[in-house]
CSV table of C-alpha atoms in Angstrom, one decimal:
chain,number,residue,atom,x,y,z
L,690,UNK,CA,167.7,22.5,-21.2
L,691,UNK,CA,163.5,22.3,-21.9
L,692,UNK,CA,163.7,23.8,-18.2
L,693,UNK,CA,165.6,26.6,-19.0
L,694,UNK,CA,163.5,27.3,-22.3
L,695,UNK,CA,160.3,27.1,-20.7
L,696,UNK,CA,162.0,30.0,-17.9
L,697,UNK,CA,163.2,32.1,-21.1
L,698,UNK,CA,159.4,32.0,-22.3
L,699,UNK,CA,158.1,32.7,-18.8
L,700,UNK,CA,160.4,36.1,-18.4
L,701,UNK,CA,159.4,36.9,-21.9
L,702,UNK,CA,155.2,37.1,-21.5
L,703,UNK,CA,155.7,38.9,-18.7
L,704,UNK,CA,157.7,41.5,-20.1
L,705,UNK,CA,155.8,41.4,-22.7
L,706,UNK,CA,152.4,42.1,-20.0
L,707,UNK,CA,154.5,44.6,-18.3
L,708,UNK,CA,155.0,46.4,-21.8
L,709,UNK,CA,151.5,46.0,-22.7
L,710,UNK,CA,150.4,47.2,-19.2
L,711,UNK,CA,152.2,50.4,-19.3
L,712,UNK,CA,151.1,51.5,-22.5
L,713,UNK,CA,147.2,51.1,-21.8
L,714,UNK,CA,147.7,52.8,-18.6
L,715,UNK,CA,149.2,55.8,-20.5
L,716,UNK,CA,147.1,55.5,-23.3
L,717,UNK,CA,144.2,55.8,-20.7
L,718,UNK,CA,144.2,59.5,-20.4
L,719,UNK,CA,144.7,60.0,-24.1
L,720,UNK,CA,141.6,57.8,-25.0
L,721,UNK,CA,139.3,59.9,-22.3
L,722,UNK,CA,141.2,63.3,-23.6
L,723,UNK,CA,139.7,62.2,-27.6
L,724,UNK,CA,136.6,61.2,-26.0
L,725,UNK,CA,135.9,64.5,-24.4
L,726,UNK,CA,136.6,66.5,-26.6
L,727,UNK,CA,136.0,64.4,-30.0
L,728,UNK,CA,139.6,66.0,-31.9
L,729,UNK,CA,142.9,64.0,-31.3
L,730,UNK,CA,145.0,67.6,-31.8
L,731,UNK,CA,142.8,69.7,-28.9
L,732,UNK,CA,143.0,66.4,-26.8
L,733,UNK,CA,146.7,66.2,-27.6
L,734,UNK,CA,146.8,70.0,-26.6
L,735,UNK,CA,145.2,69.7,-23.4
L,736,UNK,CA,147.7,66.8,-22.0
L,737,UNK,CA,150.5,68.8,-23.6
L,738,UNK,CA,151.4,66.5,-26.5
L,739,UNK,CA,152.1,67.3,-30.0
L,740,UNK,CA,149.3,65.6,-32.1
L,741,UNK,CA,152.1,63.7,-33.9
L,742,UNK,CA,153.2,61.8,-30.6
L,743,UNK,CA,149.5,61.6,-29.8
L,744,UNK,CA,148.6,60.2,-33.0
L,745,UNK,CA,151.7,58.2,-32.4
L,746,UNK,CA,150.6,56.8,-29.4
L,747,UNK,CA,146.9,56.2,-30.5
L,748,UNK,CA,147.8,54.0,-33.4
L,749,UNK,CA,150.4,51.7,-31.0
L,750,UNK,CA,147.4,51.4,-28.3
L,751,UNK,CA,145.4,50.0,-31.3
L,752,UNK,CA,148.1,47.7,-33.0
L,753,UNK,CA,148.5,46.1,-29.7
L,754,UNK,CA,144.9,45.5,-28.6
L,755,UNK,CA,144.3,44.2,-32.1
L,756,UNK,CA,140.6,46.7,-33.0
L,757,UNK,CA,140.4,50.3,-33.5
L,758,UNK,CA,139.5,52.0,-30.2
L,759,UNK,CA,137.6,55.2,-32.5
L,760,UNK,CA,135.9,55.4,-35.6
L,761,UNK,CA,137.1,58.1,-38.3
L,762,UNK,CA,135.9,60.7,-40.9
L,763,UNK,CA,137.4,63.4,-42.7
L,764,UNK,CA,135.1,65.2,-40.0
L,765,UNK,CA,134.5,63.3,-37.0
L,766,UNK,CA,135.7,61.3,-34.7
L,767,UNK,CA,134.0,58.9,-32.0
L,768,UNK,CA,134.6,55.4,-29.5
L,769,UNK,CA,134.1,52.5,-31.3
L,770,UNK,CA,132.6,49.6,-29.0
L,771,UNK,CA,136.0,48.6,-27.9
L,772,UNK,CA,136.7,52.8,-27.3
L,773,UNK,CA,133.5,52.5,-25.5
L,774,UNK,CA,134.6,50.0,-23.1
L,775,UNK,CA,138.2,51.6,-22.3
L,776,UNK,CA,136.5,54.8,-21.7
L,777,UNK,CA,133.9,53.2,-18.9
L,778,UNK,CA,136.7,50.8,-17.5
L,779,UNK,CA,140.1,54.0,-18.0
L,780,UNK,CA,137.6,56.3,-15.8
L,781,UNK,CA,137.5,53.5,-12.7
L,782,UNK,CA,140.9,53.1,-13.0
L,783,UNK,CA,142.4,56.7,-12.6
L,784,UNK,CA,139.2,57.2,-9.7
L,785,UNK,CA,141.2,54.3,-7.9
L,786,UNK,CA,144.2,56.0,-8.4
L,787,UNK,CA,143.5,59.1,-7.2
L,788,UNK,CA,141.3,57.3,-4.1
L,789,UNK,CA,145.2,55.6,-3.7
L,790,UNK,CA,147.2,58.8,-3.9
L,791,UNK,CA,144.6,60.2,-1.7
L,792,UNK,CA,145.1,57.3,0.9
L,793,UNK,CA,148.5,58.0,0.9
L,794,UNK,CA,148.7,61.8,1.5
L,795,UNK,CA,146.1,60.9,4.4
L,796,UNK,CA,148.8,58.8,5.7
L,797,UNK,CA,150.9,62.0,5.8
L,798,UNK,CA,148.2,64.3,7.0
L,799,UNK,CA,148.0,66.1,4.2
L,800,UNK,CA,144.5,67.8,3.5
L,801,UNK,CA,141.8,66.2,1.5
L,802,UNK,CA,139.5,67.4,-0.6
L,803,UNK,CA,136.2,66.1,-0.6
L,804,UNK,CA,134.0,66.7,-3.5
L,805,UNK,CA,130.3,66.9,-1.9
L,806,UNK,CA,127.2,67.6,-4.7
L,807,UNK,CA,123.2,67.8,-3.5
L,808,UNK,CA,120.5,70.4,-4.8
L,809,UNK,CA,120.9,74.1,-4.2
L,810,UNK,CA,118.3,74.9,-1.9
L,811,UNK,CA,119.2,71.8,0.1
L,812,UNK,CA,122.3,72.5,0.0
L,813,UNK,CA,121.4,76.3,0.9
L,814,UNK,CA,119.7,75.6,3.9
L,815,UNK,CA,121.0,72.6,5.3
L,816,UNK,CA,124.4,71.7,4.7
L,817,UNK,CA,126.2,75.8,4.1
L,818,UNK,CA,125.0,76.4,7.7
L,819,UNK,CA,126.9,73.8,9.3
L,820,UNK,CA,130.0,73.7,7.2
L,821,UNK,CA,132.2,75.9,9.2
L,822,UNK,CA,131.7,74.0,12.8
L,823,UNK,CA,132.3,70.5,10.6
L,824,UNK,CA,135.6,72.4,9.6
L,825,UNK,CA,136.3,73.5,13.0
L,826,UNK,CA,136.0,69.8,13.7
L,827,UNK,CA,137.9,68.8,10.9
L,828,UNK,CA,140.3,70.9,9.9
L,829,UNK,CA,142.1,68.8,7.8
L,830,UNK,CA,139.1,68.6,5.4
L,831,UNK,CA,138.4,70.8,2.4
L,832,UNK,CA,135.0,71.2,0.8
L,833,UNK,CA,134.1,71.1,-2.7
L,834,UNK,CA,130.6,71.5,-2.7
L,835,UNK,CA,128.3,71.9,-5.6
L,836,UNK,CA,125.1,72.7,-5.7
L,837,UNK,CA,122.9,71.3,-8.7
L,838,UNK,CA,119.5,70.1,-9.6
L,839,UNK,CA,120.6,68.1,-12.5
L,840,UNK,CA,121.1,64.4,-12.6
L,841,UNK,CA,124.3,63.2,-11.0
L,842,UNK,CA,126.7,60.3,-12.0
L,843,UNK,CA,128.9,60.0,-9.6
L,844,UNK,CA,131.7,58.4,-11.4
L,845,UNK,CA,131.6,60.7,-14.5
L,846,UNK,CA,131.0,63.8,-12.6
L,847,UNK,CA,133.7,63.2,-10.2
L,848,UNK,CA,131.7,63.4,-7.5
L,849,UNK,CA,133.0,61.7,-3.6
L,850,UNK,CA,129.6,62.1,-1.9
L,851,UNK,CA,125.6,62.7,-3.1
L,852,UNK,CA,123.1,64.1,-0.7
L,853,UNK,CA,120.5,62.5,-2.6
L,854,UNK,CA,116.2,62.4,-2.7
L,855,UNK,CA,114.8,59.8,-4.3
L,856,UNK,CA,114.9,56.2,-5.0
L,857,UNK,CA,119.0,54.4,-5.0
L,858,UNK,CA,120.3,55.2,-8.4
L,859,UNK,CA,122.5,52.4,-8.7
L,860,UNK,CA,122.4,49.3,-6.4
L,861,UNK,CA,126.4,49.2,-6.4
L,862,UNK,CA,126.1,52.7,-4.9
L,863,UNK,CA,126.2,52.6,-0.9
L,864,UNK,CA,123.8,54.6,1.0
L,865,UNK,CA,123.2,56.1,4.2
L,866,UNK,CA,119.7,57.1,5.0
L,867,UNK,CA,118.9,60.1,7.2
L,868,UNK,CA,115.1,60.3,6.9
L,869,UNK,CA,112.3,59.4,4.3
L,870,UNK,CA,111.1,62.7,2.8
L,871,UNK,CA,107.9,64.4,4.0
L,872,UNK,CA,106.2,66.7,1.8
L,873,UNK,CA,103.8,69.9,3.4
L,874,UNK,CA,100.9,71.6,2.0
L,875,UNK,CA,100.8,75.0,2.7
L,876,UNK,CA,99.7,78.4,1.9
L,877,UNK,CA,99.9,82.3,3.6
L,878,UNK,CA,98.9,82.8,6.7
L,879,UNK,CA,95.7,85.0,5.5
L,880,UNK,CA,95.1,82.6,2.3
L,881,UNK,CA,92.2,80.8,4.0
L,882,UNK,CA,90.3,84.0,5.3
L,883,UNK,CA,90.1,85.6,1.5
L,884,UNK,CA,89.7,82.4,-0.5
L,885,UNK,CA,87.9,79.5,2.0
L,886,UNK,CA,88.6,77.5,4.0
L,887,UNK,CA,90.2,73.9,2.8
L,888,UNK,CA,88.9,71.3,5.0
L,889,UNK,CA,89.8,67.7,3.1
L,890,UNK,CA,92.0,66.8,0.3
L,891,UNK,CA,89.2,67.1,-2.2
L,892,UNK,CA,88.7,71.0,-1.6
L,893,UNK,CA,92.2,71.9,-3.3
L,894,UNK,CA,90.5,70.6,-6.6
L,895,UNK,CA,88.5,74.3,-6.0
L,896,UNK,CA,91.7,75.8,-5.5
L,897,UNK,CA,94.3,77.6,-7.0
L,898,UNK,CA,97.1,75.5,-6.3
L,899,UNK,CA,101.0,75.7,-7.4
L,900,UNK,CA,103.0,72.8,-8.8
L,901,UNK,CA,106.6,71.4,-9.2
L,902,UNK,CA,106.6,70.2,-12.8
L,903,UNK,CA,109.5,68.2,-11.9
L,904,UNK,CA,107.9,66.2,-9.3
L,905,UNK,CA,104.1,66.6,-10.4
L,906,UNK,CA,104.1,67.4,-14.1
L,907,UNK,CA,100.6,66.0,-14.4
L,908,UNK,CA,99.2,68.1,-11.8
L,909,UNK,CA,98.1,64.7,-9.5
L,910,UNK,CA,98.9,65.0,-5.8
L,911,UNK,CA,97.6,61.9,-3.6
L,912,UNK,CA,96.5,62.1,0.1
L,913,UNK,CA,96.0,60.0,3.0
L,914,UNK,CA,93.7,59.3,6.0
L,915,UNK,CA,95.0,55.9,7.5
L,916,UNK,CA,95.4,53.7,5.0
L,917,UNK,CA,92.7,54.9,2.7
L,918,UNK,CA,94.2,56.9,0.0
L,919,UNK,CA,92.5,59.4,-2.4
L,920,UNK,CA,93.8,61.3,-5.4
L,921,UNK,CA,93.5,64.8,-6.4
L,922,UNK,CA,93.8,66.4,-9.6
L,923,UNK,CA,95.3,69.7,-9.1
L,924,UNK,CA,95.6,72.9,-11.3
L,925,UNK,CA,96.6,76.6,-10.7
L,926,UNK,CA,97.9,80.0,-12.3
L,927,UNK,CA,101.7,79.2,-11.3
L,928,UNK,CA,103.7,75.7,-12.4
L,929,UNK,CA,107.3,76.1,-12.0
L,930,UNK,CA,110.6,73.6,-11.6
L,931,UNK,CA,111.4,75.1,-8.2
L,932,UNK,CA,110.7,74.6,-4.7
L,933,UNK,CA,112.2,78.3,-3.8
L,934,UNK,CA,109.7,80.2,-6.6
L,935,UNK,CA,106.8,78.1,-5.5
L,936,UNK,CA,107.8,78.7,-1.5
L,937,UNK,CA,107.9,82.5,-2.6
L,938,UNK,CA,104.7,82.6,-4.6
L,939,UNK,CA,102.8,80.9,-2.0
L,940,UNK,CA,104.0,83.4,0.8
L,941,UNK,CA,102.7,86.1,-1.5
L,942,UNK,CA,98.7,84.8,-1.6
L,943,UNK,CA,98.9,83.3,-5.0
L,944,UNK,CA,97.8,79.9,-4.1
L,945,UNK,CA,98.5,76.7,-2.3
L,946,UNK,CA,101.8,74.4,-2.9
L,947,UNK,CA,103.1,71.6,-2.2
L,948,UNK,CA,106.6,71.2,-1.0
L,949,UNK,CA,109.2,69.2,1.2
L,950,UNK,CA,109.4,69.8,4.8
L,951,UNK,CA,113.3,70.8,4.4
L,952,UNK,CA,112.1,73.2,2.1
L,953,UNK,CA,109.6,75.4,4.0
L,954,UNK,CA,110.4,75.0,7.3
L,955,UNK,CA,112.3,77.8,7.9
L,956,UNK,CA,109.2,80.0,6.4
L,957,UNK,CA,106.8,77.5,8.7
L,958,UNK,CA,109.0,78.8,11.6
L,959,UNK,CA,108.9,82.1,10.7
L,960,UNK,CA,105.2,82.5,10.2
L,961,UNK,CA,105.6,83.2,6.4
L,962,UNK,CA,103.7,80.2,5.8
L,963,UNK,CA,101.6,77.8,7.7
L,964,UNK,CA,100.4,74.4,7.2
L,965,UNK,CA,97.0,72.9,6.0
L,966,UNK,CA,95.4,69.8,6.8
L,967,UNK,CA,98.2,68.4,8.9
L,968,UNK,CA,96.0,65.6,10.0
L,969,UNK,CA,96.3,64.4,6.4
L,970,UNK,CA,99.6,63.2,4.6
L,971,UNK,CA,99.8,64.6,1.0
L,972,UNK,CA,102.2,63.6,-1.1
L,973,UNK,CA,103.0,64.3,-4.9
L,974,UNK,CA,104.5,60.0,-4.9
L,975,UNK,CA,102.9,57.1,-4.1
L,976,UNK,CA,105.8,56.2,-1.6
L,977,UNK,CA,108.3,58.9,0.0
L,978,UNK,CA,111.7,59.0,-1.5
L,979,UNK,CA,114.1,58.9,0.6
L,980,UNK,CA,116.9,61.6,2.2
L,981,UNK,CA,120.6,59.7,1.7
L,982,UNK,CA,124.0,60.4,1.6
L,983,UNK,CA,125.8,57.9,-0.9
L,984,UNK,CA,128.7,57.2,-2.2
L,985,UNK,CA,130.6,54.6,-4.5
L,986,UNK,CA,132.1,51.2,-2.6
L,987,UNK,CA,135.6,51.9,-2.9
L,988,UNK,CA,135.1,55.1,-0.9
L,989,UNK,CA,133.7,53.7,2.1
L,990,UNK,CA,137.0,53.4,4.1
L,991,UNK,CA,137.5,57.5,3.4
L,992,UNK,CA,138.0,59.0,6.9
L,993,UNK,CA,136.8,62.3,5.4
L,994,UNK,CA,134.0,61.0,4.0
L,995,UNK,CA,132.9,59.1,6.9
L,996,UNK,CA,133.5,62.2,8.8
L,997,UNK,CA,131.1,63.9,7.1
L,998,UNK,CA,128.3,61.6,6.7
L,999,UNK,CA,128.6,60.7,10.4
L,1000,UNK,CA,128.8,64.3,11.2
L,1001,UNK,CA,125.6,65.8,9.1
L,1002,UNK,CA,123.5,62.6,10.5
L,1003,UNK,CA,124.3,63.7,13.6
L,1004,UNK,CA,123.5,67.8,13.2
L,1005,UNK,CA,120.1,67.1,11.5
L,1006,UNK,CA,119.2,64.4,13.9
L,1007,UNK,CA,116.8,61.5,13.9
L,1008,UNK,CA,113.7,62.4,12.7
L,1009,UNK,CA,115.9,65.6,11.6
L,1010,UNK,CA,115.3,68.8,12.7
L,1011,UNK,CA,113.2,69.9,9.7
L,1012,UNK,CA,110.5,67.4,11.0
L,1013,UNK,CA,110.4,68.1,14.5
C-alpha cells in the first residue's frame, strides 16, 4: 500500500515538472518578446497573441516560479533580476533549438543558412571575393553575411561565425586563428620627394600624419628595431574612424597613415601607395591582435561552419596572402 502511494507521488511531480516545463518553454518567447520591445500588447502583437492571453500567460509564468519576472508602472515596463536571468538563459535555449532543428534538416540535406559577421572593408576585400567558389564548393550552404564595425555579441546578435581582430572576447568563445595582424606605414608614392624624406620612427613626429581614432585615439603609435622599442607621438590635419578614408587620403598626398596590411594591400600592389620604413615594425598596440574566426561551443560540430572556416584558412593561406 505505502508502495503504491509513494508511485502515485512519483507520477504526480513529474507531471507536475512536465507542466511546469512546458509552460516556461512557451513563456520563453513571450518574456524575450516584452523584453525587446518593453510593452506586453506590441510583444503580444508581434507573436500574434491578444494582449489578454499574453497577459494571461505572463501572470501564470509568474504564479508558478513564485517572483515577478518584470517590474511595472503606469508607464514602463522592465526585467526584474529573475526577468533578467530568464532572458540570458530563454536566449541559449531557443539558439540550441534552432542549432537542433538545424542538425536535423542537415540530416535531410536541406540547405543551411550560416550567419557570417566581420568589418566591412574586411569583409569587402577578403571574404566577398571568394564567396562564390566556397558556394560552388558548397552548394548546400547559404550566406548571411554582415558587414559591421560595431561590437558583436554573438549570442544576442544571432550571429553563427565572427571574423574577428583583436584580443578573444570571451574565453568560452572557440577560436581559430589565421594570422596575428600586421600593421603598414605608408604614404603616396611622390609624398617623400615634396615633403622629406622619413628615415626612423622619430621623423613622423615632423610629419603630417593620419590617425584611426578607434585604434589610436591618443595619437601614440610605437615602433621597433629588434627588441628595442620607441614611442612616437603622432599628430596630423586628418583623424578619422576608418581605415578606407584614411587609405584614400593618404593616396591623395595628404599625409602618412597607419593601417593593417589587409587593408592596403591591394593599393601597395597597385602602386597607389607604398611602404615606409619596412625595416621597422610600427604598430598603433603594444602586442598585435590577432586575425580569428570564432564561434560559440555548441557550434563547433556545424559541417557548414567548419566548411567555411577550413575553407577561408585555406584561400588566405599561412602567412595569408595580404602578407606575402
Amino acid at each position: 500500500m505505502a508502495n503504491g502511494s509513494g508511485q502515485s507521488r512519483t507520477r504526480q511531480q513529474n507531471a507536475r515538472k512536465i507542466t511546469e516545463r512546458a509552460q516556461l518553454i512557451a513563456g520563453i518567447e513571450l518574456i524575450l518578446a516584452i523584453e525587446r520591445s518593453g510593452s506586453i500588447s506590441e510583444a503580444a502583437a508581434s507573436l500574434g497573441l491578444s494582449q489578454p492571453a499574453a497577459s494571461r500567460q505572463l501572470f501564470a509564468l509568474e504564479e508558478m516560479v513564485g517572483v515577478p519576472l518584470f517590474k511595472r508602472t503606469t508607464r514602463s515596463i522592465s526585467t526584474s533580476d529573475a526577468g533578467h536571468l530568464l532572458v540570458d538563459t530563454g536566449k541559449d535555449m531557443l539558439r540550441a533549438a534552432d542549432l537542433l532543428l538545424d542538425q536535423l534538416r542537415q540530416s535531410n540535406s536541406s540547405p543551411r543558412v550560416l550567419k557570417v559577421t566581420t568589418g566591412p572593408m574586411f569583409g569587402k576585400q577578403h571574404i566577398l571575393p571568394h564567396l562564390q567558389s566556397f558556394r560552388d564548393a558548397n552548394p548546400g550552404v547559404e550566406i548571411r553575411l554582415t558587414l559591421t564595425d560595431e561590437k558583436v555579441d554573438l549570442v544576442r546578435d544571432e550571429v553563427d561565425l565572427l571574423l574577428h581582430i583583436g584580443h578573444l572576447p570571451d574565453r568560452r568563445l572557440v577560436a581559430a586563428k589565421i594570422a596575428k595582424q600586421r600593421r603598414i606605414l605608408c604614404a603616396s608614392p611622390s609624398y617623400e620627394s615634396k615633403r622629406g624624406k622619413i628615415q626612423s620612427p622619430e621623423d613622423l613626429a615632423r610629419h603630417p600624419c593620419l590617425i584611426h581614432t578607434r585604434l589610436a585615439p591618443t595619437g601614440i603609435w610605437h615602433s621597433w628595431s629588434g627588441r628595442n622599442m620607441r614611442t612616437i607621438r603622432v599628430a596630423g590635419p586628418l583623424a578619422a574612424n576608418s581605415s578606407d578614408i584614411l587609405a584614400e587620403a593618404a593616396a591623395s598626398g595628404m599625409g602618412v597613415t597607419l593601417l593593417a596590411s589587409w587593408a592596403v594591400q591591394a593599393d601597395l600592389r597597385s602602386g597607389k601607395l607604398v611602404e615606409l620604413l619596412p625595416q621597422w615594425r610600427i604598430d598603433s598596440d603594444m602586442e598585435p591582435r590577432d586575425i580569428s574566426f570564432v564561434w560559440i561551443p555548441e557550434l563547433s560540430k556545424s559541417k557548414q561552419l567548419r566548411s567555411f572556416v577550413a575553407y577561408f584558412t585555406q584561400k588566405f593561406g599561412r602567412p595569408p596572402y595580404w602578407d606575402s
